[in-house]
mmCIF file with all atom_site columns, N, CA and C in Angstrom:
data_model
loop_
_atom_site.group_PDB
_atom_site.id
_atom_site.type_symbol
_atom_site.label_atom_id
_atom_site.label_alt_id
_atom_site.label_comp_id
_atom_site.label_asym_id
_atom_site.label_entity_id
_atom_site.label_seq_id
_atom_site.pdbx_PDB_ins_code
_atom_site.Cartn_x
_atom_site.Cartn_y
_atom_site.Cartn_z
_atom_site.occupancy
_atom_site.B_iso_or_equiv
_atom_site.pdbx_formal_charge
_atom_site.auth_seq_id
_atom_site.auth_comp_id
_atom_site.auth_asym_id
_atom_site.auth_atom_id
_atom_site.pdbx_PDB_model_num
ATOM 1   N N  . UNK A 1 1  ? 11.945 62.114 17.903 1.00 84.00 ? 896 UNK A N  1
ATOM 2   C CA . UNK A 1 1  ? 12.234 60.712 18.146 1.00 84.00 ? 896 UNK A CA 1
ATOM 3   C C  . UNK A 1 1  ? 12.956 60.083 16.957 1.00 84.00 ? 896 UNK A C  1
ATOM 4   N N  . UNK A 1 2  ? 12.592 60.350 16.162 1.00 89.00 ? 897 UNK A N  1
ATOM 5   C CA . UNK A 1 2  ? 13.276 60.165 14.783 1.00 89.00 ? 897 UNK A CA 1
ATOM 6   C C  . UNK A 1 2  ? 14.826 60.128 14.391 1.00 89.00 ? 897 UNK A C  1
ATOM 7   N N  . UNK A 1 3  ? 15.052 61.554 14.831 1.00 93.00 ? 898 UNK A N  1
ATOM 8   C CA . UNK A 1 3  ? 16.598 61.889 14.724 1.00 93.00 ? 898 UNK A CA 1
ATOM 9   C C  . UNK A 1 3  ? 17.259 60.809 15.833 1.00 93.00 ? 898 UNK A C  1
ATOM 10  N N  . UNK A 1 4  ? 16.613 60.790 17.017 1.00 92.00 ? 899 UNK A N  1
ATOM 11  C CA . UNK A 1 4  ? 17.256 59.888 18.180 1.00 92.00 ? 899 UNK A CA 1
ATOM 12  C C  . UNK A 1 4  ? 17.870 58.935 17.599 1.00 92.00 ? 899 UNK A C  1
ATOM 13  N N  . UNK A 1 5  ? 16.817 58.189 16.666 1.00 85.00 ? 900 UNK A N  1
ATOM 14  C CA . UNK A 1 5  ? 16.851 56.553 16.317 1.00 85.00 ? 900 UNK A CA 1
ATOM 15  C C  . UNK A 1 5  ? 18.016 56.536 15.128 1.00 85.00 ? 900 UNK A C  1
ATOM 16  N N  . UNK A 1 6  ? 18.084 57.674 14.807 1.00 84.00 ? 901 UNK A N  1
ATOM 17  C CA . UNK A 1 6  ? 19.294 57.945 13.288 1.00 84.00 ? 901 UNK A CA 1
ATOM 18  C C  . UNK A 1 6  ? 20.388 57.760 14.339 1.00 84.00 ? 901 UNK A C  1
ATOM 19  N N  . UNK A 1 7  ? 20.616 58.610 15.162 1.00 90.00 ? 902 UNK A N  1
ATOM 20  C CA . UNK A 1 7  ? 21.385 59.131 16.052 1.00 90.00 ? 902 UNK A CA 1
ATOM 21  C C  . UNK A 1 7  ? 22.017 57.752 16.284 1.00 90.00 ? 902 UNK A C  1
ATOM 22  N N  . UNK A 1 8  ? 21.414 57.048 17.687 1.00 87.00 ? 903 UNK A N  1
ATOM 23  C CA . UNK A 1 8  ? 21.640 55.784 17.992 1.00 87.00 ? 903 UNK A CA 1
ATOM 24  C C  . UNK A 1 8  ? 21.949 54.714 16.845 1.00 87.00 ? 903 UNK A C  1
ATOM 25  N N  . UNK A 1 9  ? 21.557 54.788 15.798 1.00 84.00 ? 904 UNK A N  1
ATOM 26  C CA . UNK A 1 9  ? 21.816 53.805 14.604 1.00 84.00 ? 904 UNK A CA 1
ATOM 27  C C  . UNK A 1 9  ? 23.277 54.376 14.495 1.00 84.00 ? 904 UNK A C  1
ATOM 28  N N  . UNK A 1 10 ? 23.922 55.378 14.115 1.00 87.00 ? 905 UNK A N  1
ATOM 29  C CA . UNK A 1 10 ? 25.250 55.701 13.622 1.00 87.00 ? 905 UNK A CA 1
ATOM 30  C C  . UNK A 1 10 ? 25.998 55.665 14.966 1.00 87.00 ? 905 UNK A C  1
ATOM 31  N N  . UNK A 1 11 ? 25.677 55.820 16.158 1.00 89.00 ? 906 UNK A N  1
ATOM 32  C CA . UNK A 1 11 ? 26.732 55.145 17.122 1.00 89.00 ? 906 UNK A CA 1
ATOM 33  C C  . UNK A 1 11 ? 26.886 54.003 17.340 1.00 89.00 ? 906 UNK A C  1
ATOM 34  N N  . UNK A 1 12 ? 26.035 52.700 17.282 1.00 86.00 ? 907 UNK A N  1
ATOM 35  C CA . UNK A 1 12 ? 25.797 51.262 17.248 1.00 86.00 ? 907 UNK A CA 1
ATOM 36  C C  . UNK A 1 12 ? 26.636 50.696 16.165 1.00 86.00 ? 907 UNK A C  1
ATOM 37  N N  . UNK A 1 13 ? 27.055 51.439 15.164 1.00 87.00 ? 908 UNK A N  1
ATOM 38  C CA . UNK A 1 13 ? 27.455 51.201 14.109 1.00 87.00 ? 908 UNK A CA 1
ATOM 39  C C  . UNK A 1 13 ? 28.906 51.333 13.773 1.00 87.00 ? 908 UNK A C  1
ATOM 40  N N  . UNK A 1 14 ? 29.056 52.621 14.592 1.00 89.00 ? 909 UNK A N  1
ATOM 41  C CA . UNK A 1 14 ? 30.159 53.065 15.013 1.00 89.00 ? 909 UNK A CA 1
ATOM 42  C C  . UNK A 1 14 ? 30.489 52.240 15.373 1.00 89.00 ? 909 UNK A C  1
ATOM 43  N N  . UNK A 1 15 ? 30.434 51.693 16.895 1.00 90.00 ? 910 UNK A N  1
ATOM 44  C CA . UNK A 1 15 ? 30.905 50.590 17.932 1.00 90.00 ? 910 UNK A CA 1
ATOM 45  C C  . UNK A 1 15 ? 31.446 49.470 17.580 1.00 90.00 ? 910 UNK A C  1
ATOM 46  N N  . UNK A 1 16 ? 30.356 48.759 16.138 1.00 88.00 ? 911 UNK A N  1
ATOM 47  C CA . UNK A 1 16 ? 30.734 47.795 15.357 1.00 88.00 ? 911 UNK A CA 1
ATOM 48  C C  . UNK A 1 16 ? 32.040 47.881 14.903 1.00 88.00 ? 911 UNK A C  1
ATOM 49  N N  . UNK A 1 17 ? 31.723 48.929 14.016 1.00 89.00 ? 912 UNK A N  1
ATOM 50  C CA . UNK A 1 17 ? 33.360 49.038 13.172 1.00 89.00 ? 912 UNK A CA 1
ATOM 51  C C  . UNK A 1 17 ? 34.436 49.596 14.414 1.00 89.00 ? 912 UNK A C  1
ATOM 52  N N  . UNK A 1 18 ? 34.254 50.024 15.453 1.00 91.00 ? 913 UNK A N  1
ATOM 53  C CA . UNK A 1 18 ? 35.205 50.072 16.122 1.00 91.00 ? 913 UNK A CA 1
ATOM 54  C C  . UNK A 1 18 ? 35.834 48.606 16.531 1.00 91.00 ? 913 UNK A C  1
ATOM 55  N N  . UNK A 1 19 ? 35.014 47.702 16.999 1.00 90.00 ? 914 UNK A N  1
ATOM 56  C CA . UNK A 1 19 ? 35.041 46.700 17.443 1.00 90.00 ? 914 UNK A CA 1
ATOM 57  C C  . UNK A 1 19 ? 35.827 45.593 16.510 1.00 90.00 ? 914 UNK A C  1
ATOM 58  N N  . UNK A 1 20 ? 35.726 46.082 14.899 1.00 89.00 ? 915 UNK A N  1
ATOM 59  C CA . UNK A 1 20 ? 36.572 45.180 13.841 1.00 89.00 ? 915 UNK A CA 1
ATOM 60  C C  . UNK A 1 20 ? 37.966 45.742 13.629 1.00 89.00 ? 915 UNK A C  1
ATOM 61  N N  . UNK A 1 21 ? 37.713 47.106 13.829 1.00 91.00 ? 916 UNK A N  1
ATOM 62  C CA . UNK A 1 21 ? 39.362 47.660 13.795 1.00 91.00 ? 916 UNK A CA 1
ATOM 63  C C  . UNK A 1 21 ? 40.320 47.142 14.865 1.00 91.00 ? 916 UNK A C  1
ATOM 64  N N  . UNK A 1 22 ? 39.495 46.804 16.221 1.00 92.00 ? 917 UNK A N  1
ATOM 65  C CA . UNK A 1 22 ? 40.251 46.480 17.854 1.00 92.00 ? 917 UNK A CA 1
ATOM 66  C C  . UNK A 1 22 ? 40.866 45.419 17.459 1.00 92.00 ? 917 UNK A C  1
ATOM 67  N N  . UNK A 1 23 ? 40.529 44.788 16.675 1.00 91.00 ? 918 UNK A N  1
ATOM 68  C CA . UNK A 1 23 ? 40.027 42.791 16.861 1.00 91.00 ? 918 UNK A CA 1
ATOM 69  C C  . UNK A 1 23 ? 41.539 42.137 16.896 1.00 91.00 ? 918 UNK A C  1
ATOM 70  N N  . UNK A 1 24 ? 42.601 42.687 16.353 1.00 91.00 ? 919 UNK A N  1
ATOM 71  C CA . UNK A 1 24 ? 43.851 42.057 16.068 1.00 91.00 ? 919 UNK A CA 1
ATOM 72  C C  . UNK A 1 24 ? 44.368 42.852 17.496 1.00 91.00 ? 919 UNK A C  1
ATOM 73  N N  . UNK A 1 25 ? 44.296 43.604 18.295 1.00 94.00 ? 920 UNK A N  1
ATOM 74  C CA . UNK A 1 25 ? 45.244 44.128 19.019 1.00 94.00 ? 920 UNK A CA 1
ATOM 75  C C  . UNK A 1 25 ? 44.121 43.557 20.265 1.00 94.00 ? 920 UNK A C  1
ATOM 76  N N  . UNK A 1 26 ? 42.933 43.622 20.614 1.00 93.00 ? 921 UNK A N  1
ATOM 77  C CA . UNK A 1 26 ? 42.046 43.461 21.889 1.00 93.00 ? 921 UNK A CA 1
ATOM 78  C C  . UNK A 1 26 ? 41.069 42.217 21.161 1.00 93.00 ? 921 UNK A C  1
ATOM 79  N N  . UNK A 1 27 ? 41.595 41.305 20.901 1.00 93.00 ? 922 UNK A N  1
ATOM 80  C CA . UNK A 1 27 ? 40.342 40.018 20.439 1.00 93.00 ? 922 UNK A CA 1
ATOM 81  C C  . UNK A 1 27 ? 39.502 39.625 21.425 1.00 93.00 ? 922 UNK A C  1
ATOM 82  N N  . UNK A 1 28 ? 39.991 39.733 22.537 1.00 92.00 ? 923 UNK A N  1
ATOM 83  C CA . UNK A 1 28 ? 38.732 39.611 23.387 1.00 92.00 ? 923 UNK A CA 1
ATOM 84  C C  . UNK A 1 28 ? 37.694 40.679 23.791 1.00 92.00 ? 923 UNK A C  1
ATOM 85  N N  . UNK A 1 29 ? 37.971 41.700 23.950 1.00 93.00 ? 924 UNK A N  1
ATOM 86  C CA . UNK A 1 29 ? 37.221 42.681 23.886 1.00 93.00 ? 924 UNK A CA 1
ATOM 87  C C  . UNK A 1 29 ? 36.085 43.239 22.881 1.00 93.00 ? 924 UNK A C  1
ATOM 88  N N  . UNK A 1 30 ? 37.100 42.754 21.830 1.00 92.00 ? 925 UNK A N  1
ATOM 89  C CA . UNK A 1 30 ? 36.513 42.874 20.177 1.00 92.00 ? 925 UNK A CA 1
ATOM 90  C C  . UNK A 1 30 ? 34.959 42.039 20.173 1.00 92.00 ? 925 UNK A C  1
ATOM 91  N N  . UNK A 1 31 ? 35.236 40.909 20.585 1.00 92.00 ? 926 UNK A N  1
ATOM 92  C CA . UNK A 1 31 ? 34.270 39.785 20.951 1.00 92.00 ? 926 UNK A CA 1
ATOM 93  C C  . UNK A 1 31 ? 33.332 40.228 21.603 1.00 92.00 ? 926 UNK A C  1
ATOM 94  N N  . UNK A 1 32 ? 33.437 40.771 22.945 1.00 92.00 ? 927 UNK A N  1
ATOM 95  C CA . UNK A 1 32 ? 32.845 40.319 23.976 1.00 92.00 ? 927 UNK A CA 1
ATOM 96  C C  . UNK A 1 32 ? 32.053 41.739 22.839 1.00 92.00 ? 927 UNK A C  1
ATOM 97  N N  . UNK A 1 33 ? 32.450 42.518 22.826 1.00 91.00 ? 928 UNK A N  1
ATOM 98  C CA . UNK A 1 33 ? 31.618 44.046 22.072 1.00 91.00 ? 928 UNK A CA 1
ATOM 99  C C  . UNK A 1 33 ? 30.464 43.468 21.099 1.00 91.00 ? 928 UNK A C  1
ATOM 100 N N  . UNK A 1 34 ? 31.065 42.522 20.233 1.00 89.00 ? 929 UNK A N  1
ATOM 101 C CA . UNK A 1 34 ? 29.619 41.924 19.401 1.00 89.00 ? 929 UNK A CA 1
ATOM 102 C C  . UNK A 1 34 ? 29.183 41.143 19.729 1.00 89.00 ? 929 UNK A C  1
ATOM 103 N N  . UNK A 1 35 ? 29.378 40.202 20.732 1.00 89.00 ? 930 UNK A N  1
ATOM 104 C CA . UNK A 1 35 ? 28.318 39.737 21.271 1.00 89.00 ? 930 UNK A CA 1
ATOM 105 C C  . UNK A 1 35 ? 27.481 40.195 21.999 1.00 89.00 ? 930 UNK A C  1
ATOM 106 N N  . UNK A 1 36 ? 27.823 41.496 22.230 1.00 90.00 ? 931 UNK A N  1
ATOM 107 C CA . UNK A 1 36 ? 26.418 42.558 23.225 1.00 90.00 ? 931 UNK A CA 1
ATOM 108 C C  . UNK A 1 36 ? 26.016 43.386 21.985 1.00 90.00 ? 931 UNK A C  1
ATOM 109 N N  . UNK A 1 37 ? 26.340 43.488 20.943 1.00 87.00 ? 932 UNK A N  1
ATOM 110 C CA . UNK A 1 37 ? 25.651 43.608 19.872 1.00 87.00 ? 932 UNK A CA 1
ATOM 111 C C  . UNK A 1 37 ? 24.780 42.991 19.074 1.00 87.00 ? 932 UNK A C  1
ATOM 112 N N  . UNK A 1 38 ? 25.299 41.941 19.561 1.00 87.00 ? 933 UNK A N  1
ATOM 113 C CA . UNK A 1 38 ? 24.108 40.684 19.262 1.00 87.00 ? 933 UNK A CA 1
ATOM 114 C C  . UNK A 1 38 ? 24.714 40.312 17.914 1.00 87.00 ? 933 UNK A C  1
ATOM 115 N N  . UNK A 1 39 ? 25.746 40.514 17.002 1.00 82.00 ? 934 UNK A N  1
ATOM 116 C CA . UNK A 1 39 ? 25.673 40.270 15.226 1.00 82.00 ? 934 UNK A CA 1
ATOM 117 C C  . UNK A 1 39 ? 26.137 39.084 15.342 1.00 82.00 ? 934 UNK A C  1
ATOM 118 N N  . UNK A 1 40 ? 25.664 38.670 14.350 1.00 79.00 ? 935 UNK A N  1
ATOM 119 C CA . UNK A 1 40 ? 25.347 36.952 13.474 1.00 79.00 ? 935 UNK A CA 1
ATOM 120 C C  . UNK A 1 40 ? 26.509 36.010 13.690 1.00 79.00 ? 935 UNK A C  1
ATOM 121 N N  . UNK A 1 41 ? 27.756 36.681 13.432 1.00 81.00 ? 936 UNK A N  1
ATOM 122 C CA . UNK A 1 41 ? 28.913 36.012 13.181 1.00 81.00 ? 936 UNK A CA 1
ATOM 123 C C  . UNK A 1 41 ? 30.021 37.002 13.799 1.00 81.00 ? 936 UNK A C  1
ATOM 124 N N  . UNK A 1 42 ? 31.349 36.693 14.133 1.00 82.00 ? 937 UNK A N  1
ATOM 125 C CA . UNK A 1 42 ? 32.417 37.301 14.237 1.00 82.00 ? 937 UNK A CA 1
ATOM 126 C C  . UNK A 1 42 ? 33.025 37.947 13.808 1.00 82.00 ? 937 UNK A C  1
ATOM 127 N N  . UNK A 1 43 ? 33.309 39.547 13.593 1.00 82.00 ? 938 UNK A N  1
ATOM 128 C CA . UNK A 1 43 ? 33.770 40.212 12.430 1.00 82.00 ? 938 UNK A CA 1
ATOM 129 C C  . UNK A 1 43 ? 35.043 40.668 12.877 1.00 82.00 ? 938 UNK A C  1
ATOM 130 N N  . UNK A 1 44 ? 35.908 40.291 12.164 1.00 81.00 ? 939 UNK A N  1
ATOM 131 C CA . UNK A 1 44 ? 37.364 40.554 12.162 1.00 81.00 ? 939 UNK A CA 1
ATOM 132 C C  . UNK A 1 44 ? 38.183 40.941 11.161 1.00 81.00 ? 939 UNK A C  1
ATOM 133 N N  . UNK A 1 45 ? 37.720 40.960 10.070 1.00 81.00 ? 940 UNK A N  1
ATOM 134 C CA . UNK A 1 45 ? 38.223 41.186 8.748  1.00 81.00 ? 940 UNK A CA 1
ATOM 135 C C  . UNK A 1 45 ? 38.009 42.842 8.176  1.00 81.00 ? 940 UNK A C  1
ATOM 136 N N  . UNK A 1 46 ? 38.816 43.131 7.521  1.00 80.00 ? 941 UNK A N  1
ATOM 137 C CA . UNK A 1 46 ? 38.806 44.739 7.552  1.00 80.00 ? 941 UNK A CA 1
ATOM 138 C C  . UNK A 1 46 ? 37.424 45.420 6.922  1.00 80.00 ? 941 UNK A C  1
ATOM 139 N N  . UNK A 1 47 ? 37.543 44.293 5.617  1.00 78.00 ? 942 UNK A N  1
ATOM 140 C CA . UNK A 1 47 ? 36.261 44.738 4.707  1.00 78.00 ? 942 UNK A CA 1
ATOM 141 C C  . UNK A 1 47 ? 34.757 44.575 5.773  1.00 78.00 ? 942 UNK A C  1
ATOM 142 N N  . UNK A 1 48 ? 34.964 44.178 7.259  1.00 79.00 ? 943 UNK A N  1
ATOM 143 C CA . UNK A 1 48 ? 33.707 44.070 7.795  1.00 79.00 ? 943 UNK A CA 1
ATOM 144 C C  . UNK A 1 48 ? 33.635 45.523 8.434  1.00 79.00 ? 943 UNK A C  1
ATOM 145 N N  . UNK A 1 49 ? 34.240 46.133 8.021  1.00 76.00 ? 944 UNK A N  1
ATOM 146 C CA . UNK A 1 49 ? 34.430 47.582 8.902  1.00 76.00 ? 944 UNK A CA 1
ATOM 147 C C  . UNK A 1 49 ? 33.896 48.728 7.667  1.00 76.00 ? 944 UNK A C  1
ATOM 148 N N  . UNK A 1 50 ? 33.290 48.511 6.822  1.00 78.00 ? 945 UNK A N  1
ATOM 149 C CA . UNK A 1 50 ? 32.754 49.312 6.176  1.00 78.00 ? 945 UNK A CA 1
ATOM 150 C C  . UNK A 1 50 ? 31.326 49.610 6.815  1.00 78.00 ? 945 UNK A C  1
ATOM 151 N N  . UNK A 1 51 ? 31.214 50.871 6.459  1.00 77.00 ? 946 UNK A N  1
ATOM 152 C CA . UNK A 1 51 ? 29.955 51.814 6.692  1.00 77.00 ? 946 UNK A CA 1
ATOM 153 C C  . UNK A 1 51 ? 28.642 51.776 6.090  1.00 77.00 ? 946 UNK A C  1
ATOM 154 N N  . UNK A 1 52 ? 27.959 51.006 6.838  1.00 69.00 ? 947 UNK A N  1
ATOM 155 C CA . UNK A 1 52 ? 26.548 50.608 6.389  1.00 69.00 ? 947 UNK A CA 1
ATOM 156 C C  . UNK A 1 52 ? 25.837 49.320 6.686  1.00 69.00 ? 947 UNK A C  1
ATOM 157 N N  . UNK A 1 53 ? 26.951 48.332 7.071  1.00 62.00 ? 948 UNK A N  1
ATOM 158 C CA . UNK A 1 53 ? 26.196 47.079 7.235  1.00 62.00 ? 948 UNK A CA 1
ATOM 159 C C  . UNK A 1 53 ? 24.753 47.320 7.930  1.00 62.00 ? 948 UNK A C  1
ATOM 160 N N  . UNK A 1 54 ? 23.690 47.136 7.546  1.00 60.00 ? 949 UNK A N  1
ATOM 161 C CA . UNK A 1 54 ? 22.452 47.224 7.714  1.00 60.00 ? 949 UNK A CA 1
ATOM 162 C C  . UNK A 1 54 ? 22.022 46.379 9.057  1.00 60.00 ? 949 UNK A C  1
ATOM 163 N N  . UNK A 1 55 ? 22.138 46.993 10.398 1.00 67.00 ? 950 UNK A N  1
ATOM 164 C CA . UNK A 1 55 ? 21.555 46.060 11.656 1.00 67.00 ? 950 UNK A CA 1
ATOM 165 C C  . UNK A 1 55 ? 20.048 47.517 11.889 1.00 67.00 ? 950 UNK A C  1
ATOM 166 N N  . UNK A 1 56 ? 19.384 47.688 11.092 1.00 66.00 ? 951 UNK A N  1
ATOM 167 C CA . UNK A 1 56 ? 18.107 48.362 10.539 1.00 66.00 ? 951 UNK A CA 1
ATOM 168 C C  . UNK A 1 56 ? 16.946 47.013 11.575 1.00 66.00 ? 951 UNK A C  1
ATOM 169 N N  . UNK A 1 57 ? 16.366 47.492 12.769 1.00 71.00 ? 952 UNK A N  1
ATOM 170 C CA . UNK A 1 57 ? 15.957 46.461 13.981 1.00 71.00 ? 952 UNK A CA 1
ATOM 171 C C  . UNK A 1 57 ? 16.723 45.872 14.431 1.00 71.00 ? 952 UNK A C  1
ATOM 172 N N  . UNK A 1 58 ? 17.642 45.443 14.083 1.00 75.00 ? 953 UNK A N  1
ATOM 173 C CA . UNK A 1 58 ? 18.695 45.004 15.240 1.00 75.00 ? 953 UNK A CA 1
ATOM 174 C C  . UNK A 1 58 ? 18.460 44.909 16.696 1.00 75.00 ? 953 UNK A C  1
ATOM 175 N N  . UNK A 1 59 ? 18.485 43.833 17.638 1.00 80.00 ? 954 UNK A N  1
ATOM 176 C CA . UNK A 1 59 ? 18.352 44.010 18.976 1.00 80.00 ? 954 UNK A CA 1
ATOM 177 C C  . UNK A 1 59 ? 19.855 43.989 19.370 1.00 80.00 ? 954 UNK A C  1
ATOM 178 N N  . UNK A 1 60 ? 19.901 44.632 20.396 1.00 80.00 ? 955 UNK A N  1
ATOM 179 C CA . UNK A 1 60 ? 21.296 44.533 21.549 1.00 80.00 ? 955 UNK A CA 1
ATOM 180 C C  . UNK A 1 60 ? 21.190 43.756 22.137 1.00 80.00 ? 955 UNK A C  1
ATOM 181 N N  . UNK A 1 61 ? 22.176 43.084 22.937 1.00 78.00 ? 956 UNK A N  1
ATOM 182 C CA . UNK A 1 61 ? 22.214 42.500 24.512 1.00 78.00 ? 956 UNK A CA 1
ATOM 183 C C  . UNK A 1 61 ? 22.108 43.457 25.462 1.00 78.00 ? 956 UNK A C  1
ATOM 184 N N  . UNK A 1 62 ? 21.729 42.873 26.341 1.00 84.00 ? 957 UNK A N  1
ATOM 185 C CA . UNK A 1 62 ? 21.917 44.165 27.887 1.00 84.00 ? 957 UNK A CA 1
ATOM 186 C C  . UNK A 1 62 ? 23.375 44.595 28.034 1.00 84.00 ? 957 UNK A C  1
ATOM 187 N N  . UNK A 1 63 ? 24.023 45.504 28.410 1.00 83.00 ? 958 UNK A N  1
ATOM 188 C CA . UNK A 1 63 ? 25.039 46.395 28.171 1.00 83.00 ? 958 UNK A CA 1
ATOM 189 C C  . UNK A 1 63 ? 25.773 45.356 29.533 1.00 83.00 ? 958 UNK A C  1
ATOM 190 N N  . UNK A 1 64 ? 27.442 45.429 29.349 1.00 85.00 ? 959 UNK A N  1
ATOM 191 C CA . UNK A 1 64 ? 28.171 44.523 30.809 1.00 85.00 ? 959 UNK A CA 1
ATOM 192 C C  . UNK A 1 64 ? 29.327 45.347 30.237 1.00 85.00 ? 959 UNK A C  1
ATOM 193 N N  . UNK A 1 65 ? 29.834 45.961 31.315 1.00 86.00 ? 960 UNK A N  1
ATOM 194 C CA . UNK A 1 65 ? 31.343 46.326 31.297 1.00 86.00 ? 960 UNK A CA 1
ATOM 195 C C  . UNK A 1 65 ? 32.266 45.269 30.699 1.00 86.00 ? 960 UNK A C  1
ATOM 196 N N  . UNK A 1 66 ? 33.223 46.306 29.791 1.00 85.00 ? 961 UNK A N  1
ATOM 197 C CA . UNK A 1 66 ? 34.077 45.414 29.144 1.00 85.00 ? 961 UNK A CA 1
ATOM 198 C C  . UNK A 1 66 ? 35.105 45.426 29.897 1.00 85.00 ? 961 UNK A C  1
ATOM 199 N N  . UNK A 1 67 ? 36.151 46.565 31.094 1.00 84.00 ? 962 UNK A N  1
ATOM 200 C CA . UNK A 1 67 ? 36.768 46.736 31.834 1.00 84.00 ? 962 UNK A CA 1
ATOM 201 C C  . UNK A 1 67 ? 36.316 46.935 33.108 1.00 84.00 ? 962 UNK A C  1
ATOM 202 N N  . UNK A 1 68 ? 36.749 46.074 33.992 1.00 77.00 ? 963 UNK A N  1
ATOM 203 C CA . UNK A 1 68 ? 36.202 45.926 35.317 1.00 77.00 ? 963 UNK A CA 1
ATOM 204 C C  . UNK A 1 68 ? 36.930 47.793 35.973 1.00 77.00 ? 963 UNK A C  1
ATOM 205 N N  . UNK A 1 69 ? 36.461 48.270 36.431 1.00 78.00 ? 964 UNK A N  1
ATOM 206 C CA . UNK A 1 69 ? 36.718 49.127 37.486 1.00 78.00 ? 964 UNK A CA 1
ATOM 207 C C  . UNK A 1 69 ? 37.667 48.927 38.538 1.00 78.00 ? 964 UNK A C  1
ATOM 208 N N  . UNK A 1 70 ? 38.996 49.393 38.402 1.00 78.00 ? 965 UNK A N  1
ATOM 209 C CA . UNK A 1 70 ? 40.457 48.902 39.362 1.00 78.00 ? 965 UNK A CA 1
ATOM 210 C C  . UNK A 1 70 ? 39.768 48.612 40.905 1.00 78.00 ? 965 UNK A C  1
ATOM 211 N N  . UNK A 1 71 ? 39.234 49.538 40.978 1.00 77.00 ? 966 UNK A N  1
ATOM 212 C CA . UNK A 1 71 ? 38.758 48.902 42.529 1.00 77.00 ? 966 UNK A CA 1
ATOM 213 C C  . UNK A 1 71 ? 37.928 48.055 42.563 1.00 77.00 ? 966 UNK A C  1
ATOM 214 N N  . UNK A 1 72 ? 37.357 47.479 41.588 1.00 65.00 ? 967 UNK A N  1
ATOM 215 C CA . UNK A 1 72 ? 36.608 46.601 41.781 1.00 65.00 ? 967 UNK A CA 1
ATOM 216 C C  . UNK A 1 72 ? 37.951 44.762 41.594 1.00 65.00 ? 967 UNK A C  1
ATOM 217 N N  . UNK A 1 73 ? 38.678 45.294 41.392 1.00 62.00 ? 968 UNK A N  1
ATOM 218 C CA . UNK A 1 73 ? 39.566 44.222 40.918 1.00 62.00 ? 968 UNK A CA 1
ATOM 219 C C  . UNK A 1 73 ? 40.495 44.263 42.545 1.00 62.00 ? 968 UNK A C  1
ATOM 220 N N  . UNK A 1 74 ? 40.948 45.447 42.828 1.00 67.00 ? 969 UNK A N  1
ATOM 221 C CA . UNK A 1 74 ? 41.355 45.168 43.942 1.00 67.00 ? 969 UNK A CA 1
ATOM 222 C C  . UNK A 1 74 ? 40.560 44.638 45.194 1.00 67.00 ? 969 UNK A C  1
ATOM 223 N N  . UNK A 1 75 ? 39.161 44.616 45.548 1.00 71.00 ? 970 UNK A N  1
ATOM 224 C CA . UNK A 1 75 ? 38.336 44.388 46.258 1.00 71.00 ? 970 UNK A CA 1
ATOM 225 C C  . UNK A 1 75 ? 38.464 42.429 46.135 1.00 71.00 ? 970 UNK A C  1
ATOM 226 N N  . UNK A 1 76 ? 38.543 42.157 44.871 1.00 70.00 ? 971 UNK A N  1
ATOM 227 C CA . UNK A 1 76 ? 38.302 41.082 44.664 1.00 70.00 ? 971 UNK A CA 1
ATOM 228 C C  . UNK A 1 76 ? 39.921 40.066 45.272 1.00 70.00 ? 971 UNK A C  1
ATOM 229 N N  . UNK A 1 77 ? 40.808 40.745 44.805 1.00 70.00 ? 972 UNK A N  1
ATOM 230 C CA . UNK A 1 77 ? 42.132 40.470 45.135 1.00 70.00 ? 972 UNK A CA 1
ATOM 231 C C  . UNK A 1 77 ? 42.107 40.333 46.828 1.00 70.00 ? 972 UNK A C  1
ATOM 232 N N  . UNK A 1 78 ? 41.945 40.933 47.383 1.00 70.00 ? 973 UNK A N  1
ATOM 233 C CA . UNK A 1 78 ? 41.764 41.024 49.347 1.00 70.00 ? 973 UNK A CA 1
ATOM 234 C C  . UNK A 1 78 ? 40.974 39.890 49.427 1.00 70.00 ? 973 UNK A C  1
ATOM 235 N N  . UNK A 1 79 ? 40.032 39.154 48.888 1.00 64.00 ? 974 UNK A N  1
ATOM 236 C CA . UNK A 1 79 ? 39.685 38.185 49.591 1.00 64.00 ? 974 UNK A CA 1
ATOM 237 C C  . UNK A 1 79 ? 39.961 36.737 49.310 1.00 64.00 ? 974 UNK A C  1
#
């Protein structure tokens, strides 16, 4: 269980700094990503993309697609 929680900590983390690298090319996406991360403030700045910021308990939001599913967009379009 242990390793899991390492595990899950360095992909959550991952996501983050993915989410600060996106931020100038996908700002909304960038967004919508930390706010289901739940972090404090808006990170957009490069130096927020370093390795380690401590979310050590950290809660998530419940997970929501960031890209709708084409058919789900065309379904919506028909009516």
């Amino acid at each position: 269980a242990e390793r899991l929680n390492v595990i899950l900590a360095h992909l959550i983390e991952t996501v983050r700094r993915l989410s600060v690298l996106i931020a100038s090319a996908l700002p909304i996406s960038s967004q919508r990503i930390q706010e289901q991360l739940a972090l404090p403030s808006l990170q957009t700045r490069l130096e927020d993309a370093t390795f380690g910021s401590s979310l050590a308990g950290h809660q998530i939001q419940k997970p929501k697609p960031l890209f709708p599913r084409l058919e789900h967009l065309e379904n919506e379009e028909k009516k």
